[in-house]
């Protein structure tokens, strides 16, 4: 499999695990990564910290999921000539439907990611989330 395809699969795996409510599994994808805000402030590093950020932020429902569907598109993946480092810019849209919220897009924006090959596998080393459009997040984000 090509490096850009492996990285693309990693991007999609994040969305899949998050929608399944597997926050621990999703966080392991960031074991070697800094998680930064739109102003480049590091919010945390490593799987345990990322798991805490998401666990505190996201609401879960009786099926142990956030009742979301993350769609990742417009992937621009650039692999360095050494095939050991890469970057990606993608769009994301998060849809949600709950018992009290009809299906709708609740947030959209971009991810700016960096990757490094570690022990032969591509790994996130940095994720920057850049929200652009926000809808009704009251059923997704904890308020406090």
Tab-separated table of C-alpha atoms in Angstrom:
chain	number	residue	atom	x	y	z
A	1	UNK	CA	0.000	0.000	0.000
A	2	UNK	CA	1.321	3.475	-0.785
A	3	UNK	CA	2.182	5.934	1.978
A	4	UNK	CA	-0.536	8.376	0.974
A	5	UNK	CA	-3.133	5.597	1.091
A	6	UNK	CA	-1.920	4.439	4.526
A	7	UNK	CA	-2.227	8.014	5.797
A	8	UNK	CA	-5.670	8.392	4.254
A	9	UNK	CA	-6.768	5.213	6.052
A	10	UNK	CA	-5.417	6.636	9.309
A	11	UNK	CA	-7.529	9.772	8.794
A	12	UNK	CA	-10.636	7.654	8.212
A	13	UNK	CA	-9.854	5.366	11.157
A	14	UNK	CA	-10.009	8.387	13.476
A	15	UNK	CA	-13.558	9.172	12.293
A	16	UNK	CA	-14.648	5.536	12.490
A	17	UNK	CA	-13.432	5.030	16.054
A	18	UNK	CA	-14.897	8.324	17.236
A	19	UNK	CA	-18.321	7.531	15.795
A	20	UNK	CA	-18.212	4.057	17.365
A	21	UNK	CA	-17.621	5.699	20.744
A	22	UNK	CA	-14.187	4.064	21.041
A	23	UNK	CA	-12.459	7.096	22.534
A	24	UNK	CA	-9.632	4.997	23.947
A	25	UNK	CA	-8.940	3.428	20.545
A	26	UNK	CA	-9.182	6.777	18.793
A	27	UNK	CA	-6.800	8.340	21.309
A	28	UNK	CA	-4.168	5.669	20.669
A	29	UNK	CA	-3.871	7.106	17.153
A	30	UNK	CA	-2.395	10.200	18.834
A	31	UNK	CA	0.135	8.398	21.046
A	32	UNK	CA	2.976	10.358	19.401
A	33	UNK	CA	1.047	13.540	18.668
A	34	UNK	CA	0.487	17.061	19.879
A	35	UNK	CA	-3.138	18.182	19.800
A	36	UNK	CA	-3.243	21.927	19.090
A	37	UNK	CA	-5.923	24.616	18.949
A	38	UNK	CA	-6.458	26.976	15.999
A	39	UNK	CA	-3.868	29.389	17.464
A	40	UNK	CA	-1.216	26.625	17.637
A	41	UNK	CA	-1.436	26.342	21.432
A	42	UNK	CA	-0.674	22.748	22.426
A	43	UNK	CA	-3.698	21.439	24.330
A	44	UNK	CA	-1.995	18.158	25.121
A	45	UNK	CA	0.219	15.389	23.862
A	46	UNK	CA	-0.148	11.647	23.763
A	47	UNK	CA	-2.978	9.151	23.899
A	48	UNK	CA	-3.927	9.578	27.565
A	49	UNK	CA	-4.268	13.354	27.284
A	50	UNK	CA	-6.239	13.190	24.010
A	51	UNK	CA	-8.553	10.580	25.534
A	52	UNK	CA	-9.197	12.921	28.463
A	53	UNK	CA	-9.916	15.878	26.191
A	54	UNK	CA	-12.490	13.936	24.177
A	55	UNK	CA	-14.024	12.116	27.160
A	56	UNK	CA	-14.642	15.417	28.925
A	57	UNK	CA	-15.934	17.199	25.828
A	58	UNK	CA	-18.248	14.689	24.132
A	59	UNK	CA	-21.681	13.561	25.290
A	60	UNK	CA	-22.354	9.829	25.049
A	61	UNK	CA	-25.735	8.164	24.628
A	62	UNK	CA	-27.223	4.838	25.842
A	63	UNK	CA	-25.591	3.004	22.920
A	64	UNK	CA	-22.193	4.273	24.189
A	65	UNK	CA	-21.652	6.436	21.104
A	66	UNK	CA	-21.907	10.180	20.506
A	67	UNK	CA	-24.576	9.506	17.822
A	68	UNK	CA	-22.359	11.197	15.247
A	69	UNK	CA	-21.165	10.537	11.729
A	70	UNK	CA	-17.850	12.180	10.832
A	71	UNK	CA	-17.223	12.705	7.136
A	72	UNK	CA	-13.642	13.451	6.082
A	73	UNK	CA	-13.095	14.756	2.545
A	74	UNK	CA	-10.832	16.791	0.274
A	75	UNK	CA	-7.681	15.083	1.519
A	76	UNK	CA	-4.502	16.759	0.333
A	77	UNK	CA	-1.692	14.468	1.470
A	78	UNK	CA	1.927	15.415	0.889
A	79	UNK	CA	4.569	12.796	1.624
A	80	UNK	CA	8.171	13.977	1.977
A	81	UNK	CA	10.762	12.586	-0.421
A	82	UNK	CA	12.278	10.546	2.406
A	83	UNK	CA	8.916	8.744	2.825
A	84	UNK	CA	9.249	9.242	6.600
A	85	UNK	CA	7.256	12.473	7.140
A	86	UNK	CA	4.011	13.785	5.714
A	87	UNK	CA	1.302	16.408	6.076
A	88	UNK	CA	-2.392	16.363	5.291
A	89	UNK	CA	-5.105	18.961	5.004
A	90	UNK	CA	-8.670	17.698	5.055
A	91	UNK	CA	-12.213	18.934	5.460
A	92	UNK	CA	-14.508	17.473	8.100
A	93	UNK	CA	-18.264	17.602	8.587
A	94	UNK	CA	-19.909	16.085	11.643
A	95	UNK	CA	-23.519	14.987	11.431
A	96	UNK	CA	-25.552	14.054	14.471
A	97	UNK	CA	-28.997	12.646	15.210
A	98	UNK	CA	-30.391	11.831	18.638
A	99	UNK	CA	-33.817	11.157	20.068
A	100	UNK	CA	-34.210	14.931	20.504
A	101	UNK	CA	-32.173	16.191	17.536
A	102	UNK	CA	-33.077	15.472	13.922
A	103	UNK	CA	-30.231	14.534	11.602
A	104	UNK	CA	-28.146	17.609	10.824
A	105	UNK	CA	-24.633	18.892	10.334
A	106	UNK	CA	-23.422	20.239	13.682
A	107	UNK	CA	-19.908	21.403	12.781
A	108	UNK	CA	-17.603	21.635	9.768
A	109	UNK	CA	-14.034	22.723	9.307
A	110	UNK	CA	-10.532	21.530	8.496
A	111	UNK	CA	-7.816	19.390	9.996
A	112	UNK	CA	-4.145	20.181	9.468
A	113	UNK	CA	-2.173	17.079	10.376
A	114	UNK	CA	1.455	15.994	10.477
A	115	UNK	CA	2.680	12.409	10.365
A	116	UNK	CA	5.869	10.464	10.853
A	117	UNK	CA	6.713	6.864	10.130
A	118	UNK	CA	7.518	5.238	13.495
A	119	UNK	CA	8.591	1.593	13.620
A	120	UNK	CA	7.410	1.256	10.024
A	121	UNK	CA	3.900	2.633	10.642
A	122	UNK	CA	2.496	6.060	9.857
A	123	UNK	CA	1.516	7.924	13.037
A	124	UNK	CA	-0.029	11.293	13.791
A	125	UNK	CA	2.513	13.718	15.257
A	126	UNK	CA	0.295	16.797	15.247
A	127	UNK	CA	-3.400	17.571	14.779
A	128	UNK	CA	-4.772	21.065	14.423
A	129	UNK	CA	-8.541	21.382	14.237
A	130	UNK	CA	-9.885	24.489	12.547
A	131	UNK	CA	-13.671	24.716	13.021
A	132	UNK	CA	-15.315	26.948	10.426
A	133	UNK	CA	-19.077	26.453	10.630
A	134	UNK	CA	-20.960	25.512	13.773
A	135	UNK	CA	-24.552	24.414	14.188
A	136	UNK	CA	-26.409	22.978	17.175
A	137	UNK	CA	-23.658	21.469	19.343
A	138	UNK	CA	-25.827	21.204	22.477
A	139	UNK	CA	-26.340	17.460	21.963
A	140	UNK	CA	-22.657	16.806	21.273
A	141	UNK	CA	-20.497	18.974	23.521
A	142	UNK	CA	-20.655	18.944	27.294
A	143	UNK	CA	-21.515	22.395	28.543
A	144	UNK	CA	-19.072	23.077	31.195
